XYZ file of C-alpha atoms in Angstrom:
122
model
C -61.403 71.058 -3.359
C -58.815 71.976 -0.789
C -59.458 74.894 1.555
C -61.478 77.551 -0.341
C -62.352 81.061 0.712
C -65.851 80.946 2.202
C -67.451 83.114 -0.501
C -65.558 81.561 -3.432
C -66.442 77.872 -3.448
C -65.510 75.040 -5.814
C -68.860 74.985 -7.639
C -68.022 78.405 -9.063
C -65.405 76.811 -11.345
C -68.071 75.062 -13.414
C -71.072 77.408 -13.265
C -70.400 79.169 -16.608
C -70.493 82.505 -14.771
C -67.414 84.706 -15.056
C -68.586 86.880 -12.156
C -67.930 84.016 -9.690
C -64.725 82.166 -8.854
C -63.067 79.529 -6.713
C -60.312 80.918 -4.529
C -57.995 78.638 -2.612
C -56.264 79.344 0.649
C -53.216 81.602 0.315
C -50.838 78.660 -0.139
C -49.062 76.968 -2.992
C -50.221 73.357 -3.370
C -53.952 73.950 -3.011
C -56.015 71.747 -5.326
C -59.337 70.988 -6.980
C -60.334 67.519 -8.215
C -62.907 66.902 -10.939
C -64.669 63.505 -11.166
C -65.881 62.706 -14.688
C -68.008 59.816 -13.367
C -66.186 57.304 -15.569
C -62.870 57.143 -17.403
C -62.862 59.196 -20.603
C -60.305 60.193 -23.218
C -59.063 63.703 -22.458
C -56.182 65.725 -23.827
C -56.744 69.331 -22.797
C -58.134 71.632 -20.147
C -59.202 75.245 -20.407
C -58.842 77.579 -17.444
C -59.890 81.181 -16.868
C -58.137 82.940 -13.989
C -59.434 85.897 -11.955
C -57.324 88.944 -12.788
C -55.590 86.707 -15.304
C -54.912 89.762 -17.445
C -52.573 91.188 -14.774
C -51.227 88.073 -12.992
C -49.534 84.841 -13.977
C -50.820 81.715 -12.233
C -48.637 78.634 -11.734
C -50.344 75.243 -12.001
C -49.959 71.535 -12.579
C -52.609 69.291 -14.159
C -52.737 65.645 -13.081
C -54.979 62.717 -14.041
C -56.003 59.512 -12.274
C -58.294 56.517 -12.687
C -58.741 55.832 -8.971
C -58.424 59.300 -7.383
C -55.339 58.206 -5.427
C -52.528 57.554 -7.908
C -51.840 60.648 -10.008
C -49.938 61.264 -13.249
C -48.741 64.761 -14.136
C -49.727 65.703 -17.693
C -48.948 69.427 -17.748
C -47.117 71.983 -15.641
C -46.794 75.664 -16.417
C -48.235 79.098 -15.909
C -50.984 81.223 -17.388
C -50.205 83.943 -19.934
C -50.998 86.912 -17.684
C -52.820 88.467 -20.653
C -56.486 87.439 -20.308
C -59.331 86.556 -17.959
C -60.689 84.364 -20.760
C -60.182 80.640 -21.095
C -56.627 79.517 -21.773
C -56.323 76.079 -23.366
C -53.628 73.676 -22.161
C -53.092 70.602 -24.344
C -51.321 67.376 -23.398
C -50.960 63.807 -24.683
C -54.261 61.897 -24.721
C -55.048 60.151 -21.427
C -57.879 57.836 -20.411
C -58.825 58.996 -16.907
C -61.758 59.506 -14.564
C -60.274 62.228 -12.351
C -58.526 65.492 -13.208
C -56.675 67.476 -10.555
C -55.720 71.137 -10.708
C -52.760 71.777 -8.404
C -52.244 75.489 -7.788
C -48.917 77.219 -7.396
C -50.210 80.676 -6.552
C -49.818 83.756 -8.698
C -47.444 86.676 -9.118
C -49.239 88.625 -6.341
C -49.856 85.945 -3.664
C -50.323 82.227 -2.993
C -54.003 82.074 -4.010
C -55.354 80.148 -6.958
C -58.393 81.967 -8.380
C -60.284 80.128 -11.114
C -63.261 81.695 -12.861
C -64.036 78.668 -15.064
C -62.452 75.241 -15.676
C -63.212 72.845 -18.540
C -61.930 69.368 -19.332
C -61.659 68.719 -23.057
C -60.946 66.147 -25.740
C -59.682 67.283 -29.125
C -61.259 65.610 -32.138
């Protein structure tokens, strides 16, 4: 990931523990990249944001097969109504890498992710 806070590291996004989180530096444009190990069909992500019930988080989701050339598949903001997972669907892509690009939140420039999942609808 890009520059995290020391206590809130990238591994916290995929530990299935809602008491931990990844927190980026206080800047828009901070990112986290997920490597699926091989290209897979994906068409959704689910994200849970820290204090997501009181803040809206801006984001962009991008995919890549080589980790260098990226395609934007979704851009938006969280609901501001829950700390639970929020599903974001997009057209099916065959990709190895998924990038979360943070745009900060309504309080500051941090991106704070409790959990992040990459999904394929059936």
